[in-house]
PDB file of N, CA, C and O in Angstrom:
ATOM      1  N   MET Q  11      89.253 245.755-230.269  1.00 46.00           N
ATOM      2  CA  MET Q  11      90.251 245.433-229.478  1.00 46.00           C
ATOM      3  C   MET Q  11      89.993 245.942-228.052  1.00 46.00           C
ATOM      4  O   MET Q  11      89.082 246.525-228.085  1.00 46.00           O
ATOM      5  N   SER Q  12      90.580 244.505-226.956  1.00 51.00           N
ATOM      6  CA  SER Q  12      90.194 244.566-226.062  1.00 51.00           C
ATOM      7  C   SER Q  12      91.000 245.510-225.297  1.00 51.00           C
ATOM      8  O   SER Q  12      91.643 245.937-225.383  1.00 51.00           O
ATOM      9  N   GLU Q  13      90.437 246.199-224.604  1.00 59.00           N
ATOM     10  CA  GLU Q  13      90.334 247.779-223.712  1.00 59.00           C
ATOM     11  C   GLU Q  13      91.476 246.953-222.716  1.00 59.00           C
ATOM     12  O   GLU Q  13      92.739 247.826-222.513  1.00 59.00           O
ATOM     13  N   THR Q  14      91.570 245.837-221.926  1.00 60.00           N
ATOM     14  CA  THR Q  14      92.814 245.632-220.835  1.00 60.00           C
ATOM     15  C   THR Q  14      94.009 244.880-221.963  1.00 60.00           C
ATOM     16  O   THR Q  14      94.760 244.893-221.129  1.00 60.00           O
ATOM     17  N   THR Q  15      93.488 244.389-222.776  1.00 59.00           N
ATOM     18  CA  THR Q  15      94.839 243.551-223.545  1.00 59.00           C
ATOM     19  C   THR Q  15      95.474 243.927-224.367  1.00 59.00           C
ATOM     20  O   THR Q  15      96.573 243.824-224.724  1.00 59.00           O
ATOM     21  N   GLY Q  16      94.406 244.714-225.003  1.00 61.00           N
ATOM     22  CA  GLY Q  16      95.069 245.429-226.463  1.00 61.00           C
ATOM     23  C   GLY Q  16      94.925 244.574-227.669  1.00 61.00           C
ATOM     24  O   GLY Q  16      95.962 244.426-228.538  1.00 61.00           O
ATOM     25  N   VAL Q  17      94.578 243.288-227.447  1.00 60.00           N
ATOM     26  CA  VAL Q  17      94.601 242.175-228.747  1.00 60.00           C
ATOM     27  C   VAL Q  17      93.188 241.801-229.175  1.00 60.00           C
ATOM     28  O   VAL Q  17      92.041 242.436-228.382  1.00 60.00           O
ATOM     29  N   PRO Q  18      92.944 241.736-230.036  1.00 66.00           N
ATOM     30  CA  PRO Q  18      91.569 241.902-231.169  1.00 66.00           C
ATOM     31  C   PRO Q  18      90.706 240.945-230.678  1.00 66.00           C
ATOM     32  O   PRO Q  18      89.662 240.537-230.701  1.00 66.00           O
ATOM     33  N   TRP Q  19      91.432 239.245-230.098  1.00 67.00           N
ATOM     34  CA  TRP Q  19      90.448 238.533-229.909  1.00 67.00           C
ATOM     35  C   TRP Q  19      90.235 238.581-228.319  1.00 67.00           C
ATOM     36  O   TRP Q  19      89.223 237.615-227.832  1.00 67.00           O
ATOM     37  N   GLY Q  20      90.435 239.490-227.487  1.00 67.00           N
ATOM     38  CA  GLY Q  20      90.219 239.517-225.970  1.00 67.00           C
ATOM     39  C   GLY Q  20      91.167 238.613-224.961  1.00 67.00           C
ATOM     40  O   GLY Q  20      91.094 238.857-224.302  1.00 67.00           O
ATOM     41  N   GLY Q  21      92.370 237.995-225.585  1.00 72.00           N
ATOM     42  CA  GLY Q  21      93.443 237.865-224.674  1.00 72.00           C
ATOM     43  C   GLY Q  21      93.078 236.536-223.823  1.00 72.00           C
ATOM     44  O   GLY Q  21      92.371 235.539-224.757  1.00 72.00           O
ATOM     45  N   TYR Q  22      93.360 236.079-223.246  1.00 75.00           N
ATOM     46  CA  TYR Q  22      93.290 234.621-222.328  1.00 75.00           C
ATOM     47  C   TYR Q  22      92.525 234.650-221.311  1.00 75.00           C
ATOM     48  O   TYR Q  22      92.958 235.442-220.242  1.00 75.00           O
ATOM     49  N   ASP Q  23      91.723 233.746-221.509  1.00 84.00           N
ATOM     50  CA  ASP Q  23      90.797 233.490-220.766  1.00 84.00           C
ATOM     51  C   ASP Q  23      90.982 232.154-219.970  1.00 84.00           C
ATOM     52  O   ASP Q  23      90.523 231.003-220.639  1.00 84.00           O
ATOM     53  N   VAL Q  24      91.122 232.387-218.544  1.00 88.00           N
ATOM     54  CA  VAL Q  24      91.110 231.472-217.535  1.00 88.00           C
ATOM     55  C   VAL Q  24      89.752 230.481-217.547  1.00 88.00           C
ATOM     56  O   VAL Q  24      89.817 228.720-217.537  1.00 88.00           O
ATOM     57  N   ALA Q  25      89.067 230.696-217.547  1.00 89.00           N
ATOM     58  CA  ALA Q  25      87.861 229.932-217.022  1.00 89.00           C
ATOM     59  C   ALA Q  25      87.322 229.161-218.507  1.00 89.00           C
ATOM     60  O   ALA Q  25      87.262 228.026-218.266  1.00 89.00           O
ATOM     61  N   THR Q  26      87.497 229.765-219.146  1.00 89.00           N
ATOM     62  CA  THR Q  26      87.605 229.085-221.103  1.00 89.00           C
ATOM     63  C   THR Q  26      88.592 227.672-220.854  1.00 89.00           C
ATOM     64  O   THR Q  26      88.375 226.341-221.362  1.00 89.00           O
ATOM     65  N   VAL Q  27      89.940 227.938-220.455  1.00 90.00           N
ATOM     66  CA  VAL Q  27      91.070 227.052-220.217  1.00 90.00           C
ATOM     67  C   VAL Q  27      90.918 226.142-219.869  1.00 90.00           C
ATOM     68  O   VAL Q  27      90.979 224.314-219.692  1.00 90.00           O
ATOM     69  N   ALA Q  28      90.136 226.062-218.422  1.00 93.00           N
ATOM     70  CA  ALA Q  28      89.489 225.457-217.771  1.00 93.00           C
ATOM     71  C   ALA Q  28      88.584 224.774-217.782  1.00 93.00           C
ATOM     72  O   ALA Q  28      88.565 222.931-217.700  1.00 93.00           O
ATOM     73  N   VAL Q  29      87.759 225.033-218.740  1.00 94.00           N
ATOM     74  CA  VAL Q  29      86.617 224.076-218.856  1.00 94.00           C
ATOM     75  C   VAL Q  29      87.196 223.378-220.325  1.00 94.00           C
ATOM     76  O   VAL Q  29      86.870 222.066-219.958  1.00 94.00           O
ATOM     77  N   LEU Q  30      87.898 224.063-220.780  1.00 93.00           N
ATOM     78  CA  LEU Q  30      88.343 222.752-221.968  1.00 93.00           C
ATOM     79  C   LEU Q  30      89.369 221.810-221.639  1.00 93.00           C
ATOM     80  O   LEU Q  30      89.038 220.589-222.271  1.00 93.00           O
ATOM     81  N   THR Q  31      90.053 221.833-220.531  1.00 95.00           N
ATOM     82  CA  THR Q  31      91.068 221.169-219.994  1.00 95.00           C
ATOM     83  C   THR Q  31      90.323 220.148-219.275  1.00 95.00           C
ATOM     84  O   THR Q  31      90.351 219.191-219.673  1.00 95.00           O
ATOM     85  N   LEU Q  32      88.967 220.041-218.535  1.00 96.00           N
ATOM     86  CA  LEU Q  32      88.233 219.682-217.950  1.00 96.00           C
ATOM     87  C   LEU Q  32      87.521 218.577-219.297  1.00 96.00           C
ATOM     88  O   LEU Q  32      87.243 217.417-218.949  1.00 96.00           O
ATOM     89  N   VAL Q  33      86.837 219.041-220.133  1.00 93.00           N
ATOM     90  CA  VAL Q  33      86.418 218.189-220.699  1.00 93.00           C
ATOM     91  C   VAL Q  33      87.444 217.501-221.773  1.00 93.00           C
ATOM     92  O   VAL Q  33      87.248 215.779-222.005  1.00 93.00           O
ATOM     93  N   ALA Q  34      88.505 217.701-222.332  1.00 93.00           N
ATOM     94  CA  ALA Q  34      89.556 216.880-223.118  1.00 93.00           C
ATOM     95  C   ALA Q  34      90.293 216.086-221.911  1.00 93.00           C
ATOM     96  O   ALA Q  34      89.946 214.866-221.899  1.00 93.00           O
ATOM     97  N   PHE Q  35      90.185 215.954-220.844  1.00 95.00           N
ATOM     98  CA  PHE Q  35      90.575 214.974-219.471  1.00 95.00           C
ATOM     99  C   PHE Q  35      89.531 213.783-219.599  1.00 95.00           C
ATOM    100  O   PHE Q  35      89.518 212.935-219.879  1.00 95.00           O
ATOM    101  N   ALA Q  36      88.204 214.330-219.128  1.00 92.00           N
ATOM    102  CA  ALA Q  36      87.015 213.430-219.310  1.00 92.00           C
ATOM    103  C   ALA Q  36      86.838 212.951-220.823  1.00 92.00           C
ATOM    104  O   ALA Q  36      86.909 211.339-220.283  1.00 92.00           O
ATOM    105  N   MET Q  37      87.378 212.988-221.578  1.00 88.00           N
ATOM    106  CA  MET Q  37      86.802 212.315-222.839  1.00 88.00           C
ATOM    107  C   MET Q  37      87.818 211.404-223.084  1.00 88.00           C
ATOM    108  O   MET Q  37      87.959 209.992-223.404  1.00 88.00           O
ATOM    109  N   GLY Q  38      89.197 212.033-222.572  1.00 89.00           N
ATOM    110  CA  GLY Q  38      90.802 211.140-222.611  1.00 89.00           C
ATOM    111  C   GLY Q  38      90.145 209.694-221.349  1.00 89.00           C
ATOM    112  O   GLY Q  38      90.815 208.550-221.942  1.00 89.00           O
ATOM    113  N   VAL Q  39      89.877 209.727-220.371  1.00 90.00           N
ATOM    114  CA  VAL Q  39      89.393 209.174-219.216  1.00 90.00           C
ATOM    115  C   VAL Q  39      88.483 208.264-220.029  1.00 90.00           C
ATOM    116  O   VAL Q  39      88.535 206.886-219.635  1.00 90.00           O
ATOM    117  N   LEU Q  40      86.990 208.659-220.475  1.00 87.00           N
ATOM    118  CA  LEU Q  40      86.436 208.063-220.921  1.00 87.00           C
ATOM    119  C   LEU Q  40      87.061 206.855-222.061  1.00 87.00           C
ATOM    120  O   LEU Q  40      86.507 205.825-222.190  1.00 87.00           O
ATOM    121  N   ALA Q  41      87.358 207.488-222.933  1.00 81.00           N
ATOM    122  CA  ALA Q  41      88.129 206.598-224.156  1.00 81.00           C
ATOM    123  C   ALA Q  41      89.067 205.311-223.792  1.00 81.00           C
ATOM    124  O   ALA Q  41      88.823 204.329-224.262  1.00 81.00           O
ATOM    125  N   HIS Q  42      89.764 205.783-222.566  1.00 85.00           N
ATOM    126  CA  HIS Q  42      90.633 204.752-221.919  1.00 85.00           C
ATOM    127  C   HIS Q  42      90.241 203.932-221.520  1.00 85.00           C
ATOM    128  O   HIS Q  42      90.805 202.629-221.956  1.00 85.00           O
ATOM    129  N   PHE Q  43      89.133 203.869-220.756  1.00 85.00           N
ATOM    130  CA  PHE Q  43      88.180 202.813-220.260  1.00 85.00           C
ATOM    131  C   PHE Q  43      87.279 202.099-220.991  1.00 85.00           C
ATOM    132  O   PHE Q  43      86.345 201.342-220.770  1.00 85.00           O
ATOM    133  N   GLY Q  44      87.437 202.269-221.968  1.00 80.00           N
ATOM    134  CA  GLY Q  44      86.116 201.665-222.837  1.00 80.00           C
ATOM    135  C   GLY Q  44      84.799 202.380-222.713  1.00 80.00           C
ATOM    136  O   GLY Q  44      84.041 201.546-223.634  1.00 80.00           O
ATOM    137  N   LEU Q  45      84.526 203.848-222.292  1.00 79.00           N
ATOM    138  CA  LEU Q  45      82.702 203.886-222.057  1.00 79.00           C
ATOM    139  C   LEU Q  45      82.789 204.843-222.902  1.00 79.00           C
ATOM    140  O   LEU Q  45      80.853 205.030-223.025  1.00 79.00           O
ATOM    141  N   TRP Q  46      83.363 205.457-223.778  1.00 69.00           N
ATOM    142  CA  TRP Q  46      83.205 206.281-224.765  1.00 69.00           C
ATOM    143  C   TRP Q  46      83.951 205.829-226.358  1.00 69.00           C
ATOM    144  O   TRP Q  46      85.109 205.781-226.783  1.00 69.00           O
ATOM    145  N   LYS Q  47      82.958 205.359-227.222  1.00 64.00           N
ATOM    146  CA  LYS Q  47      83.279 204.675-228.369  1.00 64.00           C
ATOM    147  C   LYS Q  47      83.085 205.572-229.867  1.00 64.00           C
ATOM    148  O   LYS Q  47      81.777 205.174-230.476  1.00 64.00           O
ATOM    149  N   PRO Q  48      83.354 206.799-229.626  1.00 66.00           N
ATOM    150  CA  PRO Q  48      82.394 207.589-230.785  1.00 66.00           C
ATOM    151  C   PRO Q  48      82.532 207.284-232.527  1.00 66.00           C
ATOM    152  O   PRO Q  48      82.166 207.102-233.604  1.00 66.00           O
ATOM    153  N   THR Q  49      83.989 206.416-232.603  1.00 70.00           N
ATOM    154  CA  THR Q  49      84.163 206.088-233.914  1.00 70.00           C
ATOM    155  C   THR Q  49      84.026 204.656-233.977  1.00 70.00           C
ATOM    156  O   THR Q  49      84.387 203.768-235.296  1.00 70.00           O
ATOM    157  N   GLY Q  50      84.408 203.817-232.581  1.00 74.00           N
ATOM    158  CA  GLY Q  50      84.190 202.382-232.750  1.00 74.00           C
ATOM    159  C   GLY Q  50      85.492 201.906-232.913  1.00 74.00           C
ATOM    160  O   GLY Q  50      86.066 200.904-233.492  1.00 74.00           O
ATOM    161  N   VAL Q  51      86.781 202.558-232.276  1.00 72.00           N
ATOM    162  CA  VAL Q  51      87.880 202.276-232.758  1.00 72.00           C
ATOM    163  C   VAL Q  51      88.459 201.350-231.375  1.00 72.00           C
ATOM    164  O   VAL Q  51      89.046 199.947-231.679  1.00 72.00           O
ATOM    165  N   ALA Q  52      87.730 201.986-230.274  1.00 69.00           N
ATOM    166  CA  ALA Q  52      88.136 201.157-229.237  1.00 69.00           C
ATOM    167  C   ALA Q  52      87.453 199.468-229.766  1.00 69.00           C
ATOM    168  O   ALA Q  52      88.082 198.374-228.951  1.00 69.00           O
ATOM    169  N   GLY Q  53      86.261 199.208-229.561  1.00 74.00           N
ATOM    170  CA  GLY Q  53      86.161 197.982-230.312  1.00 74.00           C
ATOM    171  C   GLY Q  53      86.731 197.082-230.882  1.00 74.00           C
ATOM    172  O   GLY Q  53      86.837 195.912-230.831  1.00 74.00           O
ATOM    173  N   LYS Q  54      86.731 198.149-232.240  1.00 77.00           N
ATOM    174  CA  LYS Q  54      87.421 196.921-232.964  1.00 77.00           C
ATOM    175  C   LYS Q  54      89.025 196.547-232.631  1.00 77.00           C
ATOM    176  O   LYS Q  54      89.821 195.716-232.670  1.00 77.00           O
ATOM    177  N   ALA Q  55      89.941 197.582-231.693  1.00 76.00           N
ATOM    178  CA  ALA Q  55      90.836 197.272-230.802  1.00 76.00           C
ATOM    179  C   ALA Q  55      90.944 196.099-230.381  1.00 76.00           C
ATOM    180  O   ALA Q  55      91.419 195.134-230.121  1.00 76.00           O
ATOM    181  N   GLN Q  56      89.993 195.980-229.372  1.00 75.00           N
ATOM    182  CA  GLN Q  56      89.257 195.119-228.493  1.00 75.00           C
ATOM    183  C   GLN Q  56      88.957 193.645-229.398  1.00 75.00           C
ATOM    184  O   GLN Q  56      89.231 192.555-228.412  1.00 75.00           O
ATOM    185  N   ASP Q  57      88.434 193.687-230.232  1.00 79.00           N
ATOM    186  CA  ASP Q  57      88.133 192.296-230.906  1.00 79.00           C
ATOM    187  C   ASP Q  57      89.422 191.795-231.834  1.00 79.00           C
ATOM    188  O   ASP Q  57      89.467 190.796-231.650  1.00 79.00           O
ATOM    189  N   SER Q  58      90.214 192.629-232.103  1.00 78.00           N
ATOM    190  CA  SER Q  58      91.610 192.367-232.668  1.00 78.00           C
ATOM    191  C   SER Q  58      92.539 191.369-231.641  1.00 78.00           C
ATOM    192  O   SER Q  58      93.252 190.571-231.800  1.00 78.00           O
ATOM    193  N   LEU Q  59      92.247 191.600-230.698  1.00 76.00           N
ATOM    194  CA  LEU Q  59      92.881 190.670-229.308  1.00 76.00           C
ATOM    195  C   LEU Q  59      92.610 189.418-228.804  1.00 76.00           C
ATOM    196  O   LEU Q  59      92.670 188.654-228.369  1.00 76.00           O
ATOM    197  N   ARG Q  60      91.287 189.347-229.271  1.00 71.00           N
ATOM    198  CA  ARG Q  60      90.013 188.103-229.379  1.00 71.00           C
ATOM    199  C   ARG Q  60      91.150 186.641-229.985  1.00 71.00           C
ATOM    200  O   ARG Q  60      91.605 186.798-231.191  1.00 71.00           O
ATOM    201  N   THR Q  61      91.252 185.817-229.534  1.00 64.00           N
ATOM    202  CA  THR Q  61      91.805 184.800-229.802  1.00 64.00           C
ATOM    203  C   THR Q  61      90.763 183.436-230.570  1.00 64.00           C
ATOM    204  O   THR Q  61      89.475 183.523-229.816  1.00 64.00           O
ATOM    205  N   ALA Q  62      91.021 182.936-231.203  1.00 59.00           N
ATOM    206  CA  ALA Q  62      90.040 181.757-231.744  1.00 59.00           C
ATOM    207  C   ALA Q  62      89.853 180.696-230.788  1.00 59.00           C
ATOM    208  O   ALA Q  62      90.557 180.377-230.205  1.00 59.00           O
ATOM    209  N   GLY Q  63      88.313 180.752-230.228  1.00 60.00           N
ATOM    210  CA  GLY Q  63      87.984 179.700-229.490  1.00 60.00           C
ATOM    211  C   GLY Q  63      86.727 179.313-229.807  1.00 60.00           C
ATOM    212  O   GLY Q  63      86.120 179.592-230.252  1.00 60.00           O
ATOM    213  N   PRO Q  64      86.052 178.817-228.516  1.00 62.00           N
ATOM    214  CA  PRO Q  64      85.162 178.170-228.440  1.00 62.00           C
ATOM    215  C   PRO Q  64      83.605 179.744-229.110  1.00 62.00           C
ATOM    216  O   PRO Q  64      83.990 180.380-228.718  1.00 62.00           O
ATOM    217  N   GLN Q  65      82.674 179.508-229.919  1.00 62.00           N
ATOM    218  CA  GLN Q  65      82.041 180.637-230.342  1.00 62.00           C
ATOM    219  C   GLN Q  65      80.800 180.369-229.972  1.00 62.00           C
ATOM    220  O   GLN Q  65      80.572 179.667-228.746  1.00 62.00           O
ATOM    221  N   GLY Q  66      80.351 181.815-229.539  1.00 57.00           N
ATOM    222  CA  GLY Q  66      78.491 181.760-228.918  1.00 57.00           C
ATOM    223  C   GLY Q  66      79.102 182.104-227.257  1.00 57.00           C
ATOM    224  O   GLY Q  66      78.078 181.681-226.336  1.00 57.00           O
ATOM    225  N   LEU Q  67      80.081 182.148-226.971  1.00 55.00           N
ATOM    226  CA  LEU Q  67      80.270 182.453-225.384  1.00 55.00           C
ATOM    227  C   LEU Q  67      80.333 184.225-225.026  1.00 55.00           C
ATOM    228  O   LEU Q  67      80.349 185.026-225.477  1.00 55.00           O
TER     229      LEU Q  67
END
């Protein structure tokens, strides 16, 4: 047990929360703007919006 909080996992760590929040925010921004495509979902969504037109452009 933690001596300061009395819980076995050590309590609430503000630094860990800050880092995880920044990472989650950065990943959300990158995915939103299409700069991070881990599964190709963004590309498939963008391709589905294309209309039939001249090929090769």
